[in-house]
Structures are given as C-alpha cells and as structure tokens.
Tab-separated table of C-alpha atoms in Angstrom:
chain	number	residue	atom	x	y	z
A	1	MET	CA	57.672	-103.417	-72.624
A	2	GLU	CA	58.230	-103.875	-68.912
A	3	ILE	CA	61.896	-103.753	-67.976
A	4	ASP	CA	63.345	-106.485	-65.795
A	5	LYS	CA	64.797	-104.623	-62.844
A	6	LYS	CA	67.236	-107.419	-62.065
A	7	ILE	CA	70.074	-106.919	-64.547
A	8	GLU	CA	72.573	-109.741	-64.985
A	9	PRO	CA	76.298	-108.909	-64.584
A	10	CYS	CA	78.615	-108.680	-67.584
A	11	ILE	CA	80.141	-112.032	-68.598
A	12	ASN	CA	82.867	-112.715	-71.168
A	13	ARG	CA	83.546	-109.042	-71.829
A	14	GLN	CA	84.428	-108.511	-75.491
A	15	PRO	CA	85.934	-105.495	-77.299
A	16	ALA	CA	83.355	-102.843	-78.132
A	17	VAL	CA	81.708	-103.366	-81.493
A	18	ILE	CA	80.029	-100.420	-83.251
A	19	LEU	CA	77.112	-101.916	-85.119
A	20	LYS	CA	75.907	-98.679	-86.739
A	21	ARG	CA	76.981	-95.122	-87.375
A	22	SER	CA	76.440	-92.719	-84.500
A	23	VAL	CA	73.826	-90.043	-85.100
A	24	THR	CA	75.085	-87.682	-82.387
A	25	GLY	CA	78.739	-88.575	-82.623
A	26	ASN	CA	78.468	-90.481	-79.358
A	27	MET	CA	77.212	-94.057	-79.513
A	28	ALA	CA	76.239	-94.117	-75.819
A	29	PHE	CA	73.960	-91.103	-76.311
A	30	ASP	CA	72.428	-92.723	-79.395
A	31	ILE	CA	71.643	-95.890	-77.472
A	32	ILE	CA	70.006	-93.944	-74.650
A	33	ASN	CA	67.960	-91.908	-77.123
A	34	ASN	CA	66.774	-95.207	-78.656
A	35	GLY	CA	65.808	-96.495	-75.206
A	36	ASP	CA	67.248	-100.008	-75.629
A	37	VAL	CA	68.393	-101.169	-72.180
A	38	ASN	CA	69.946	-104.422	-73.389
A	39	GLU	CA	71.916	-102.629	-76.088
A	40	LEU	CA	73.249	-100.203	-73.472
A	41	LYS	CA	74.250	-103.060	-71.193
A	42	ASN	CA	76.064	-104.851	-74.012
A	43	PHE	CA	77.775	-101.620	-75.022
A	44	ILE	CA	79.141	-101.149	-71.490
A	45	CYS	CA	80.090	-104.809	-71.068
A	46	ASN	CA	82.056	-104.654	-74.309
A	47	GLY	CA	84.077	-101.671	-73.171
A	48	GLY	CA	81.962	-98.831	-74.543
A	49	ASP	CA	82.510	-95.393	-72.978
A	50	VAL	CA	79.454	-93.993	-71.185
A	51	LYS	CA	81.266	-91.374	-69.096
A	52	SER	CA	81.787	-88.808	-71.806
A	53	LYS	CA	79.747	-85.595	-71.939
A	54	ASN	CA	78.160	-83.794	-74.854
A	55	SER	CA	78.896	-80.184	-75.774
A	56	ASN	CA	76.490	-78.969	-73.048
A	57	GLY	CA	78.257	-80.993	-70.382
A	58	ILE	CA	75.349	-83.417	-70.126
A	59	THR	CA	76.236	-86.976	-69.109
A	60	THR	CA	74.544	-90.170	-70.195
A	61	LEU	CA	73.044	-90.467	-66.699
A	62	MET	CA	71.505	-87.010	-66.961
A	63	LEU	CA	70.090	-87.909	-70.376
A	64	ALA	CA	68.624	-91.169	-69.054
A	65	CYS	CA	67.079	-89.364	-66.066
A	66	GLY	CA	65.633	-86.706	-68.352
A	67	SER	CA	64.053	-89.382	-70.538
A	68	GLY	CA	62.529	-91.126	-67.513
A	69	ASN	CA	64.001	-94.523	-68.401
A	70	PHE	CA	64.627	-96.381	-65.144
A	71	GLY	CA	66.263	-99.374	-66.853
A	72	MET	CA	68.851	-97.114	-68.496
A	73	VAL	CA	69.571	-95.319	-65.226
A	74	LYS	CA	70.005	-98.610	-63.394
A	75	VAL	CA	72.429	-99.969	-66.016
A	76	LEU	CA	74.476	-96.765	-66.033
A	77	LEU	CA	74.819	-96.800	-62.250
A	78	GLU	CA	75.474	-100.525	-61.812
A	79	PHE	CA	77.641	-101.171	-64.865
A	80	GLY	CA	78.791	-97.754	-65.975
A	81	LYS	CA	79.664	-96.625	-62.428
A	82	MET	CA	78.361	-93.154	-63.215
A	83	ASN	CA	78.863	-90.288	-60.776
A	84	ILE	CA	75.498	-88.985	-59.556
A	85	THR	CA	77.013	-85.651	-58.510
A	86	ASP	CA	78.238	-84.690	-61.997
A	87	ARG	CA	76.933	-81.325	-63.203
A	88	ASP	CA	76.444	-80.002	-66.718
A	89	ASN	CA	77.521	-76.625	-68.085
A	90	LYS	CA	74.459	-75.015	-66.466
A	91	GLY	CA	75.323	-76.520	-63.091
A	92	ARG	CA	72.487	-79.037	-63.165
A	93	ASN	CA	72.709	-82.547	-61.746
A	94	CYS	CA	70.769	-85.654	-62.684
A	95	LEU	CA	67.894	-84.736	-60.327
A	96	HIS	CA	67.535	-81.398	-62.077
A	97	HIS	CA	67.277	-83.325	-65.349
A	98	LEU	CA	64.705	-85.738	-63.946
A	99	CYS	CA	62.532	-82.737	-63.034
A	100	LEU	CA	63.136	-80.918	-66.310
A	101	GLY	CA	62.210	-84.060	-68.238
A	102	ARG	CA	58.826	-83.974	-66.434
A	103	HIS	CA	59.041	-87.650	-65.570
A	104	GLU	CA	57.612	-88.436	-62.128
A	105	ASN	CA	59.436	-91.730	-61.699
A	106	PRO	CA	59.963	-92.652	-58.029
A	107	GLU	CA	62.264	-95.560	-58.947
A	108	ILE	CA	64.705	-93.244	-60.698
A	109	PHE	CA	64.379	-90.721	-57.886
A	110	HIS	CA	65.416	-93.189	-55.199
A	111	ILE	CA	68.196	-94.934	-57.140
A	112	ILE	CA	70.122	-91.704	-57.822
A	113	GLN	CA	70.540	-91.104	-54.058
A	114	PRO	CA	68.632	-87.802	-53.987
A	115	ARG	CA	69.748	-86.790	-50.486
A	116	PHE	CA	73.051	-85.727	-52.056
A	117	LEU	CA	71.331	-83.741	-54.807
A	118	ILE	CA	68.294	-81.916	-53.440
A	119	GLN	CA	70.206	-78.890	-52.119
A	120	ILE	CA	72.425	-78.370	-55.191
A	121	LYS	CA	71.707	-75.075	-56.954
A	122	ASP	CA	72.334	-74.691	-60.669
A	123	ASN	CA	73.889	-71.614	-62.275
A	124	ASP	CA	70.499	-69.877	-62.064
A	125	GLY	CA	70.415	-70.501	-58.318
A	126	LYS	CA	67.649	-73.107	-58.529
A	127	ILE	CA	67.491	-76.371	-56.622
A	128	PRO	CA	65.597	-79.294	-58.230
A	129	LEU	CA	62.502	-78.654	-56.102
A	130	GLU	CA	61.979	-75.287	-57.761
A	131	TYR	CA	61.706	-76.915	-61.187
A	132	ALA	CA	59.371	-79.612	-59.852
A	133	VAL	CA	57.064	-76.911	-58.479
A	134	GLN	CA	57.140	-74.715	-61.567
A	135	LEU	CA	56.496	-77.659	-63.895
A	136	GLN	CA	53.658	-78.882	-61.629
A	137	LEU	CA	55.076	-82.305	-60.783
A	138	PRO	CA	53.313	-83.075	-57.469
A	139	LEU	CA	54.810	-86.551	-56.977
A	140	LEU	CA	58.379	-85.301	-57.409
A	141	VAL	CA	57.614	-82.345	-55.141
A	142	LYS	CA	56.458	-84.715	-52.407
A	143	LEU	CA	59.420	-87.067	-52.864
A	144	ILE	CA	61.917	-84.204	-52.623
A	145	LEU	CA	60.182	-82.683	-49.599
A	146	ASP	CA	60.083	-86.055	-47.828
A	147	ILE	CA	63.822	-86.566	-48.332
A	148	GLY	CA	64.569	-83.045	-47.113
A	149	ASN	CA	62.172	-83.230	-44.139
A	150	TYR	CA	60.164	-80.372	-45.669
A	151	THR	CA	62.836	-77.776	-44.912
A	152	ASP	CA	62.348	-76.224	-48.363
A	153	VAL	CA	58.556	-76.402	-48.440
A	154	LYS	CA	58.276	-72.628	-48.742
A	155	LEU	CA	59.574	-72.895	-52.308
A	156	CYS	CA	56.369	-74.723	-53.190
A	157	TYR	CA	54.445	-71.636	-52.157
A	158	ASP	CA	56.949	-69.180	-53.644
A	159	PHE	CA	56.799	-70.616	-57.142
A	160	SER	CA	53.229	-71.818	-57.307
A	161	ASN	CA	51.689	-70.080	-60.299
A	162	ASN	CA	48.233	-71.637	-60.290
A	163	VAL	CA	45.376	-69.364	-61.325
A	164	ILE	CA	42.459	-69.353	-58.868
A	165	VAL	CA	38.997	-69.050	-60.410
A	166	LYS	CA	35.760	-69.090	-58.420
A	167	PRO	CA	33.630	-71.999	-59.672
A	168	ASP	CA	29.966	-71.526	-60.512
A	169	ASN	CA	28.896	-73.995	-57.817
A	170	ALA	CA	30.559	-72.103	-54.948
A	171	ASN	CA	28.145	-70.545	-52.457
A	172	ARG	CA	28.143	-66.851	-51.597
A	173	TYR	CA	31.073	-67.262	-49.208
A	174	GLY	CA	33.096	-69.344	-51.648
A	175	PHE	CA	32.541	-72.874	-50.306
A	176	VAL	CA	31.914	-75.785	-52.653
A	177	VAL	CA	29.707	-78.149	-50.677
A	178	ASP	CA	28.407	-81.628	-51.359
A	179	SER	CA	26.419	-84.270	-49.497
A	180	THR	CA	29.271	-85.343	-47.199
A	181	GLU	CA	29.324	-84.658	-43.468
A	182	LYS	CA	32.282	-82.269	-43.699
A	183	SER	CA	30.134	-79.953	-45.829
A	184	ILE	CA	27.473	-79.427	-43.155
A	185	PRO	CA	29.077	-76.384	-41.436
A	186	PHE	CA	29.370	-74.599	-44.781
A	187	ILE	CA	25.890	-75.213	-46.164
A	188	LEU	CA	24.109	-71.870	-46.260
A	189	ALA	CA	20.360	-71.399	-46.247
A	190	GLN	CA	19.010	-69.646	-49.303
A	191	GLN	CA	18.510	-65.975	-48.503
A	192	THR	CA	14.864	-64.949	-48.502
A	193	LYS	CA	13.632	-61.880	-50.345
A	194	GLN	CA	12.994	-60.275	-46.971
A	195	GLN	CA	16.580	-60.895	-45.827
A	196	ILE	CA	17.999	-59.485	-49.055
A	197	LYS	CA	15.739	-56.436	-48.751
A	198	GLN	CA	16.765	-55.971	-45.125
A	199	MET	CA	20.480	-55.982	-45.954
A	200	THR	CA	19.888	-53.648	-48.899
A	201	LEU	CA	18.214	-51.162	-46.553
A	202	ARG	CA	21.068	-51.457	-44.067
A	203	LEU	CA	23.749	-50.748	-46.642
A	204	PRO	CA	23.371	-46.908	-46.713
A	205	LYS	CA	23.443	-46.825	-42.905
A	206	TRP	CA	26.679	-48.794	-42.895
A	207	GLU	CA	28.203	-46.608	-45.559
A	208	ASN	CA	27.487	-43.547	-43.394
A	209	MET	CA	29.009	-45.257	-40.351
A	210	ILE	CA	32.087	-46.156	-42.377
A	211	LEU	CA	32.581	-42.493	-43.286
A	212	LEU	CA	32.556	-41.650	-39.577
A	213	LEU	CA	34.823	-44.575	-38.752
A	214	LYS	CA	37.403	-43.310	-41.223
A	215	LYS	CA	37.513	-40.134	-39.124
A	216	GLY	CA	37.975	-42.171	-35.956
A	217	VAL	CA	34.376	-41.677	-34.801
A	218	PHE	CA	32.060	-44.521	-33.790
A	219	HIS	CA	28.406	-43.997	-34.636
A	220	PRO	CA	26.231	-44.361	-31.486
A	221	LYS	CA	24.472	-47.349	-33.058
A	222	PHE	CA	27.606	-48.990	-34.456
A	223	VAL	CA	27.856	-51.759	-31.849
A	224	ASN	CA	24.158	-52.544	-31.989
A	225	ARG	CA	24.226	-52.730	-35.772
A	226	MET	CA	27.288	-54.964	-35.669
A	227	TYR	CA	25.333	-57.481	-33.589
A	228	LYS	CA	22.362	-57.190	-35.952
A	229	GLY	CA	24.624	-58.048	-38.856
A	230	MET	CA	26.409	-56.041	-41.501
A	231	PRO	CA	25.998	-56.444	-45.253
A	232	ASP	CA	28.602	-58.678	-46.855
A	233	GLU	CA	29.494	-55.834	-49.220
A	234	VAL	CA	31.096	-53.762	-46.450
A	235	ARG	CA	32.663	-56.479	-44.304
A	236	SER	CA	36.201	-56.248	-45.653
A	237	GLU	CA	36.274	-52.452	-45.333
A	238	VAL	CA	34.894	-52.501	-41.787
A	239	TRP	CA	37.380	-55.157	-40.702
A	240	LYS	CA	40.282	-53.148	-42.077
A	241	LEU	CA	39.104	-49.980	-40.333
A	242	LEU	CA	38.776	-51.791	-37.002
A	243	LEU	CA	41.951	-53.847	-37.239
A	244	LEU	CA	44.363	-51.478	-38.923
A	245	LYS	CA	43.502	-48.080	-37.444
A	246	ASP	CA	46.680	-48.015	-35.318
A	247	VAL	CA	48.904	-49.865	-37.791
A	248	ASP	CA	51.703	-48.549	-39.994
A	249	TYR	CA	50.360	-50.413	-43.008
A	250	GLU	CA	53.149	-49.588	-45.465
A	251	THR	CA	55.831	-50.667	-42.998
A	252	LEU	CA	54.085	-53.993	-42.412
A	253	LYS	CA	53.625	-54.454	-46.152
A	254	ASP	CA	57.353	-53.963	-46.750
A	255	GLU	CA	58.118	-56.288	-43.848
A	256	PHE	CA	55.830	-58.986	-45.247
A	257	ASN	CA	57.579	-58.889	-48.634
A	258	ARG	CA	61.058	-58.820	-47.103
A	259	LEU	CA	60.430	-61.772	-44.787
A	260	ASN	CA	58.948	-63.847	-47.607
A	261	GLN	CA	61.885	-63.745	-49.997
A	262	PRO	CA	62.490	-67.089	-51.786
A	263	TYR	CA	64.718	-69.623	-50.047
A	264	THR	CA	64.020	-68.206	-46.583
A	265	LYS	CA	63.296	-70.821	-43.925
A	266	THR	CA	61.830	-70.892	-40.423
A	267	PRO	CA	61.586	-73.709	-37.847
A	268	ILE	CA	57.781	-73.777	-38.148
A	269	ASP	CA	57.545	-74.284	-41.922
A	270	LYS	CA	56.914	-78.035	-41.816
A	271	GLN	CA	54.153	-77.859	-39.190
A	272	LEU	CA	52.743	-74.747	-40.829
A	273	ASP	CA	52.464	-76.549	-44.163
A	274	LEU	CA	50.462	-79.337	-42.507
A	275	ASP	CA	48.125	-76.828	-40.847
A	276	VAL	CA	47.580	-74.888	-44.062
A	277	LYS	CA	46.582	-78.058	-45.916
A	278	ARG	CA	43.888	-78.741	-43.300
A	279	THR	CA	42.405	-75.249	-43.567
A	280	PHE	CA	39.020	-74.621	-45.246
A	281	GLN	CA	39.409	-77.547	-47.615
A	282	LEU	CA	36.014	-76.843	-49.181
A	283	HIS	CA	36.743	-73.198	-49.997
A	284	TYR	CA	37.771	-72.649	-53.584
A	285	THR	CA	40.687	-70.386	-52.610
A	286	TYR	CA	42.125	-73.184	-50.439
A	287	LYS	CA	41.655	-76.031	-52.909
A	288	VAL	CA	44.774	-75.422	-55.020
A	289	PRO	CA	47.926	-76.882	-53.371
A	290	TYR	CA	50.444	-74.151	-52.508
A	291	GLY	CA	48.389	-71.505	-54.330
A	292	GLY	CA	45.594	-69.048	-53.583
A	293	ASN	CA	44.924	-68.539	-49.907
A	294	GLN	CA	47.074	-71.532	-48.984
A	295	LYS	CA	49.996	-69.406	-50.144
A	296	VAL	CA	48.718	-66.294	-48.342
A	297	LEU	CA	48.186	-68.099	-45.035
A	298	PHE	CA	51.563	-69.837	-45.212
A	299	ASN	CA	53.353	-66.574	-45.940
A	300	ILE	CA	51.587	-64.804	-43.069
A	301	PHE	CA	52.911	-67.228	-40.474
A	302	HIS	CA	56.268	-67.674	-42.167
A	303	ALA	CA	56.749	-63.916	-41.831
A	304	LEU	CA	55.484	-63.931	-38.239
A	305	ALA	CA	57.942	-66.674	-37.319
A	306	SER	CA	60.733	-64.523	-38.744
A	307	ARG	CA	59.682	-61.317	-36.966
A	308	THR	CA	58.312	-62.637	-33.675
A	309	GLU	CA	60.741	-63.924	-31.094
A	310	ASN	CA	59.768	-67.337	-29.732
A	311	LEU	CA	56.591	-67.712	-31.782
A	312	GLU	CA	55.282	-71.011	-30.443
A	313	PHE	CA	53.312	-72.205	-33.441
A	314	THR	CA	50.835	-74.990	-32.744
A	315	GLN	CA	47.997	-76.635	-34.613
A	316	GLY	CA	44.925	-74.418	-34.698
A	317	MET	CA	46.790	-71.123	-34.580
A	318	THR	CA	45.922	-70.440	-38.217
A	319	CYS	CA	42.156	-70.656	-37.608
A	320	ALA	CA	41.394	-67.001	-36.893
A	321	PRO	CA	43.811	-65.548	-39.479
A	322	SER	CA	42.424	-67.918	-42.113
A	323	ILE	CA	39.065	-66.137	-41.832
A	324	LEU	CA	40.801	-62.859	-42.642
A	325	THR	CA	42.215	-64.313	-45.863
A	326	LEU	CA	38.697	-64.978	-47.160
A	327	PHE	CA	37.818	-61.277	-47.107
A	328	LEU	CA	41.063	-59.269	-47.085
A	329	ASP	CA	44.108	-58.989	-49.333
A	330	GLU	CA	47.341	-60.664	-48.203
A	331	TYR	CA	48.877	-57.511	-46.702
A	332	SER	CA	45.760	-56.596	-44.721
A	333	SER	CA	45.444	-60.217	-43.571
A	334	TYR	CA	49.043	-60.107	-42.357
A	335	ALA	CA	48.568	-56.775	-40.595
A	336	GLY	CA	45.357	-58.078	-39.013
A	337	THR	CA	47.106	-61.212	-37.789
A	338	VAL	CA	49.835	-59.074	-36.215
A	339	GLN	CA	47.032	-57.333	-34.317
A	340	PHE	CA	45.562	-60.692	-33.283
A	341	LEU	CA	48.849	-61.529	-31.560
A	342	GLY	CA	48.604	-58.409	-29.412
A	343	GLU	CA	46.887	-57.487	-26.169
A	344	LYS	CA	43.361	-56.954	-27.508
A	345	TYR	CA	43.000	-60.424	-29.029
A	346	ARG	CA	45.750	-62.354	-27.181
A	347	LEU	CA	46.232	-65.006	-29.856
A	348	LYS	CA	49.959	-65.378	-29.176
A	349	GLU	CA	49.345	-65.787	-25.447
A	350	MET	CA	46.563	-68.299	-26.091
A	351	PHE	CA	48.878	-70.558	-28.085
A	352	SER	CA	52.062	-70.069	-26.051
A	353	ASN	CA	50.875	-72.660	-23.531
A	354	PHE	CA	47.610	-73.720	-21.937
A	355	ASN	CA	47.728	-71.157	-19.125
A	356	LEU	CA	45.396	-68.632	-20.745
A	357	LEU	CA	43.063	-71.368	-22.000
A	358	THR	CA	42.888	-72.792	-18.475
A	359	ARG	CA	42.014	-69.359	-17.128
A	360	CYS	CA	39.372	-68.985	-19.830
A	361	TRP	CA	37.733	-72.197	-18.674
A	362	ASN	CA	37.942	-71.112	-15.038
A	363	ILE	CA	36.237	-67.814	-15.887
A	364	THR	CA	33.609	-69.569	-18.015
A	365	ARG	CA	32.602	-71.903	-15.196
A	366	LEU	CA	32.616	-69.076	-12.624
A	367	LEU	CA	30.321	-67.071	-14.882
A	368	LEU	CA	28.108	-70.118	-15.369
A	369	GLN	CA	27.863	-70.680	-11.610
A	370	LYS	CA	26.858	-67.043	-11.205
A	371	ARG	CA	24.447	-66.772	-14.137
A	372	ASN	CA	22.972	-70.263	-14.221
A	373	PRO	CA	23.725	-72.167	-10.986
A	374	LYS	CA	21.265	-74.940	-11.885
A	375	LEU	CA	23.110	-75.740	-15.102
A	376	ALA	CA	26.468	-75.428	-13.358
A	377	GLN	CA	25.336	-77.965	-10.768
A	378	LYS	CA	24.282	-80.400	-13.503
A	379	LEU	CA	27.688	-80.079	-15.182
A	380	LYS	CA	29.268	-80.723	-11.800
A	381	GLN	CA	27.240	-83.922	-11.424
A	382	LEU	CA	28.434	-84.979	-14.863
A	383	GLY	CA	32.038	-84.403	-13.789
A	384	ILE	CA	32.613	-81.640	-16.333
A	385	ILE	CA	32.639	-78.434	-14.318
A	386	ASP	CA	35.607	-79.550	-12.190
A	387	GLN	CA	37.749	-80.782	-15.062
A	388	PRO	CA	40.965	-78.767	-15.548
A	389	LEU	CA	40.371	-78.541	-19.305
A	390	PRO	CA	37.388	-80.327	-20.889
A	391	PHE	CA	38.374	-81.085	-24.451
A	392	PHE	CA	35.465	-79.176	-26.031
A	393	ILE	CA	37.019	-75.937	-24.781
A	394	PHE	CA	39.655	-76.272	-27.496
A	395	ASP	CA	36.899	-75.822	-30.102
A	396	TRP	CA	35.546	-72.869	-28.162
A	397	HIS	CA	38.006	-70.308	-26.786
A	398	TYR	CA	41.163	-71.837	-28.249
A	399	THR	CA	40.094	-71.518	-31.884
A	400	TRP	CA	37.481	-68.796	-31.415
A	401	PHE	CA	34.508	-71.126	-32.074
A	402	ILE	CA	35.438	-71.216	-35.771
A	403	ASN	CA	34.827	-74.972	-36.050
A	404	ALA	CA	31.906	-75.014	-33.623
A	405	PHE	CA	29.072	-73.540	-35.689
A	406	ASN	CA	27.694	-73.105	-39.169
A	407	PHE	CA	29.886	-70.669	-41.077
A	408	GLU	CA	27.200	-67.980	-41.230
A	409	LEU	CA	27.087	-67.800	-37.427
A	410	VAL	CA	30.882	-68.104	-37.239
A	411	LEU	CA	31.181	-65.025	-39.434
A	412	ARG	CA	28.776	-62.973	-37.331
A	413	ILE	CA	30.616	-63.950	-34.156
A	414	PHE	CA	33.923	-63.137	-35.817
A	415	ASP	CA	32.635	-59.640	-36.648
A	416	VAL	CA	32.007	-59.061	-32.951
A	417	ILE	CA	35.361	-60.521	-31.902
A	418	ILE	CA	37.126	-58.109	-34.258
A	419	LEU	CA	35.160	-55.271	-32.644
A	420	GLU	CA	35.440	-56.295	-28.988
A	421	GLY	CA	38.460	-58.569	-28.913
A	422	PHE	CA	39.240	-61.456	-26.579
A	423	TYR	CA	36.398	-60.581	-24.180
A	424	ALA	CA	33.718	-61.521	-26.721
A	425	LEU	CA	34.626	-65.212	-26.375
A	426	PHE	CA	33.006	-65.370	-22.941
A	427	SER	CA	29.720	-63.937	-24.191
A	428	VAL	CA	29.673	-66.579	-26.929
A	429	ALA	CA	30.167	-69.368	-24.382
A	430	ASP	CA	27.480	-67.904	-22.119
A	431	THR	CA	25.051	-67.759	-25.049
A	432	VAL	CA	25.764	-71.379	-25.951
A	433	PHE	CA	24.995	-72.547	-22.414
A	434	HIS	CA	21.779	-70.516	-22.405
A	435	PHE	CA	20.402	-72.233	-25.494
A	436	LEU	CA	21.578	-75.689	-24.393
A	437	GLU	CA	20.254	-75.531	-20.845
A	438	ASN	CA	17.270	-77.885	-21.228
A	439	GLU	CA	19.210	-80.448	-23.250
A	440	ILE	CA	22.137	-80.541	-20.822
A	441	LEU	CA	19.818	-80.904	-17.831
A	442	ASN	CA	18.489	-84.127	-19.376
A	443	VAL	CA	21.867	-85.591	-20.394
A	444	GLN	CA	23.194	-88.702	-18.646
A	445	ASN	CA	26.309	-89.633	-20.638
A	446	THR	CA	29.242	-87.315	-19.910
A	447	ASN	CA	31.458	-88.521	-22.753
A	448	VAL	CA	28.750	-88.091	-25.370
A	449	LEU	CA	27.960	-84.600	-24.082
A	450	GLN	CA	31.589	-83.503	-24.175
A	451	GLN	CA	31.924	-84.703	-27.745
A	452	GLU	CA	28.729	-82.962	-28.837
A	453	LEU	CA	29.733	-79.726	-27.106
A	454	LYS	CA	32.519	-79.382	-29.671
A	455	THR	CA	29.739	-78.424	-32.104
A	456	PRO	CA	27.156	-77.524	-29.460
A	457	LEU	CA	24.093	-76.505	-31.441
A	458	VAL	CA	23.784	-80.015	-32.923
A	459	LEU	CA	22.286	-80.965	-29.554
A	460	LEU	CA	19.195	-78.961	-30.440
A	461	LYS	CA	16.390	-80.276	-32.617
A	462	GLN	CA	15.551	-76.678	-33.419
A	463	PRO	CA	18.667	-74.545	-32.938
A	464	PRO	CA	18.395	-70.769	-32.684
A	465	THR	CA	18.658	-68.744	-35.842
A	466	VAL	CA	21.776	-66.669	-36.331
A	467	ASN	CA	19.825	-63.533	-35.423
A	468	GLN	CA	18.381	-65.129	-32.276
A	469	PHE	CA	21.832	-66.198	-31.136
A	470	MET	CA	23.357	-62.772	-31.729
A	471	LYS	CA	20.407	-60.933	-30.146
A	472	TYR	CA	20.772	-62.886	-26.905
A	473	MET	CA	24.538	-62.481	-26.968
A	474	GLU	CA	24.211	-58.697	-27.264
A	475	LYS	CA	21.523	-58.386	-24.607
A	476	HIS	CA	23.466	-60.473	-22.072
A	477	LYS	CA	26.961	-59.360	-23.041
A	478	ILE	CA	29.529	-59.874	-20.292
A	479	LYS	CA	31.371	-56.687	-19.422
A	480	SER	CA	35.121	-56.587	-19.862
A	481	SER	CA	35.513	-55.271	-16.303
A	482	GLU	CA	33.840	-58.407	-14.938
A	483	ILE	CA	36.162	-60.630	-16.952
A	484	ASP	CA	39.213	-58.621	-15.872
A	485	SER	CA	38.280	-59.074	-12.227
A	486	LEU	CA	37.948	-62.828	-12.729
A	487	LEU	CA	41.254	-63.007	-14.608
A	488	LYS	CA	42.970	-61.692	-11.498
A	489	LEU	CA	41.634	-64.522	-9.313
C-alpha cells in the first residue's frame, strides 16, 4: 500500500490506549515491526512513548530506518520529535541502520538530515559509507558521496570486494566489444596462422634477450625487435625490466601500502574518481565499480598525491598508467607510474601546465617544416600550423596517442615509449603525418580536419597495418639529440 506522505497533525489528543499485549515489551517497537503507520501516529498522538530504547540501545527511529519504512520515519520525526543523532550501544546512528537494513530508500536518507551523520564512526570505527560499500548498496553509496562532496570516495575502493572474472567474450587483450562506435578502437583483427607462427618463432629470441636484460645487457637487436613487435607472453616481464631496473621495488611497495591505508584522503580524490570511471570502460577489469583495475588505478594516484609535492592532477593523466594496469600487478604499475613522472617520460611536467605541450607542438611543426615542407605549407594555409595549440595535440602528445589509434597499434607504440621515453612521441607524430600527406593536401575544411586528426588514421580508406606503421617509424626515427636542440629554442 502506498503511504500518503502528507501526515495530518494530531487532533484531540487522548490518553494512550494499549489495544493488545506487547510482544517485545515495548508497544512502540511492536507497532514499527508491524509496519502500521496510522497505528504509530495514533499511538504518539495519544501520548505513547516512542523515545525509549531497547536493550541494545536501539531507538524506534533506528528500527524504522533499518526496516526501510519511510512513513514510520516521517511520523517519528514529525510527531515523535526523535533525535537523529542518537546512537545505540554499538555507536551506530540511524544512517548506519539504514545501510545495515539494506534498504536503498532516498526519501528516508534525505529526511534524516544525513549531513550530520555521514562522518560518525561507530565503535568499530566505521562510518555509514563503509557499510553501504560492503553490502553493495550503490544508490546509498552515491547519496552519501554526494552529500559529502566525495571526500570519502576512497572507502569505496578500500572495501570493494567484488571478484573479477574474465568473461568468455573478451578479446585477447580483455576488451568486451559490441557493435557500438565506442568499441571500434578495441576491435582486434583475428590473428592469422602466419602471425601466430611468427610470434611463436620470436618467443625463444625474446626469452634469450630477457636473460641478457636481467644482467643489464641489451641485445644488439633488441631495439629492432621491439619495433617489429614482441610476443604478448613476454610483454609484462619486458616492461618491468625496462621500467624498474633502477627502482627500489620493495621500498615502493611498502610506500604504496602505507599511503593507501583506509580513511586516508587527498585533494585529488574526487577528480581522480571521475577519471577512473572514464577509463577503459570496455575492459573487463575496469567494468566493476570500485573494484579490479579501477581500484588499482585509483590507489596509484592516491598514493602519488600523498607522496608527490604539488601533484597537479588533471583529466587524462591516468591514460598512460592505465595501460600498465592491464599487464602488470598493482605494485609494478605503481612503480612504473613513478618512473613516468620522472625525467625520461616527463608525465608530471606534461600535466603541470601546458608549457611542455606547447613546446611539443612547436617541435612537431618545426620537424614537419624540415621533413615535409609541402605538407607544412598546406597546414599553414589551413590555419593549423600557426595555432598555439591545435586541439588534436591533446590526443597526441598529451595522452601519448592512447586514444588516437586502434588498441593493437597503441600497444606497439607504448612498447617503444617505455623503451625510448618521451622522445618517441615525436616519431609517432612524424609517422602519422607521413601516412596522411595525400589526404591532408586535398583537405579544404580546417575544422573537420582538426577533429579527424584526433583519431588520424580514420582519414585513410586503407590505413597502414600496424607493422607498416612501426616499420616506417623505426626507419625514420627522430634522434633525441635533434629534439633536445629544438627544446632549447
């Protein structure tokens, strides 16, 4: 039966009349257990006592909240003048009881004035949000976070206990694609028998190179073979050897755990949570809210914000580290991200302001004018070459081309970036312009071109294969010394 939310005031108050024997020894508790709103109203209007507690210190309001009965809660507050801040013997308030009752009732939530309750810890040290997370009550979680301006959002990650299982329909890199447009970058071509055979033959060579790499020795053909493509089976090990060779891994592991203790907060947590939710939404490890790699990625940047002075977190900063989480464990992903912030990769500098990005664009156009003056002149005619920061550059250098190509090419480029660092970005841009030359020379609409350059290979009816792209990129690789000289201009 739908409860009328407009409850009439008490009129002609009469002495309380007990119509039946109490089951619990407290008539008010019996009425609430029966769920009869009108009976409760009459009981109060006739002088019945609703402010007593049971042996556990639970009030009638807590009981009504725990049962999810909005009509009861409304009567108790309006007629019974109940105190919302009362706490039971375990230190729990009525919001704790709403969560523990597993009733996601927004009407009850708002009427009990939750802003006064969300930060109250019970005797076990738990605020209501912790129970809402553990009991998997997403609506209550959102309501509590909204009231608290997401200051406690880390608890959602701390106490998420969802089990992540790879579904049968995930592709070889873990993406679950469908027919929608957002799936296009993650659709992988079926590997041919020849490709599988080729990677199988490469595997022993890579295993031998890994043995040398563990001793700090680069095989003479290591770089060339990196551009040709490494087998998926060795990717995680190679990344760790390249990224973590100068890292005190155990110290960083201890640091990661220490900085991610429950109830810790950083100024970036709210924005970080938004960024994490936008990350790799089609990957099975990112599909579970607050769990899986969502939890790993959040904890990486939460720890970084605690350890790094003036970490200027902005949207897009999680892009490169999110790739690490797909192939490495959480500690290696954290250690790798720490490396990304340093001099070789310059991720922190890139996101501190737009100064480095502006210099990247300046270098890119200078290189274009030197290597392909005809194309540079066309971009000048279109009004692009002289722009301070064309917006497609944010999908290029700013986020390491991660959203610019099909994931298979993204991964191959990422391998090279891990090997060569920040400098590799300029070779990627140069390769893009090489393959787009004819199309750009025939373009008339500047705005359309700039939009399409965000995912540049869509301009081509027959784009290069991954191997063709990487082969050109290796052959025409821009030397770091040339980039350094341009950075000084």
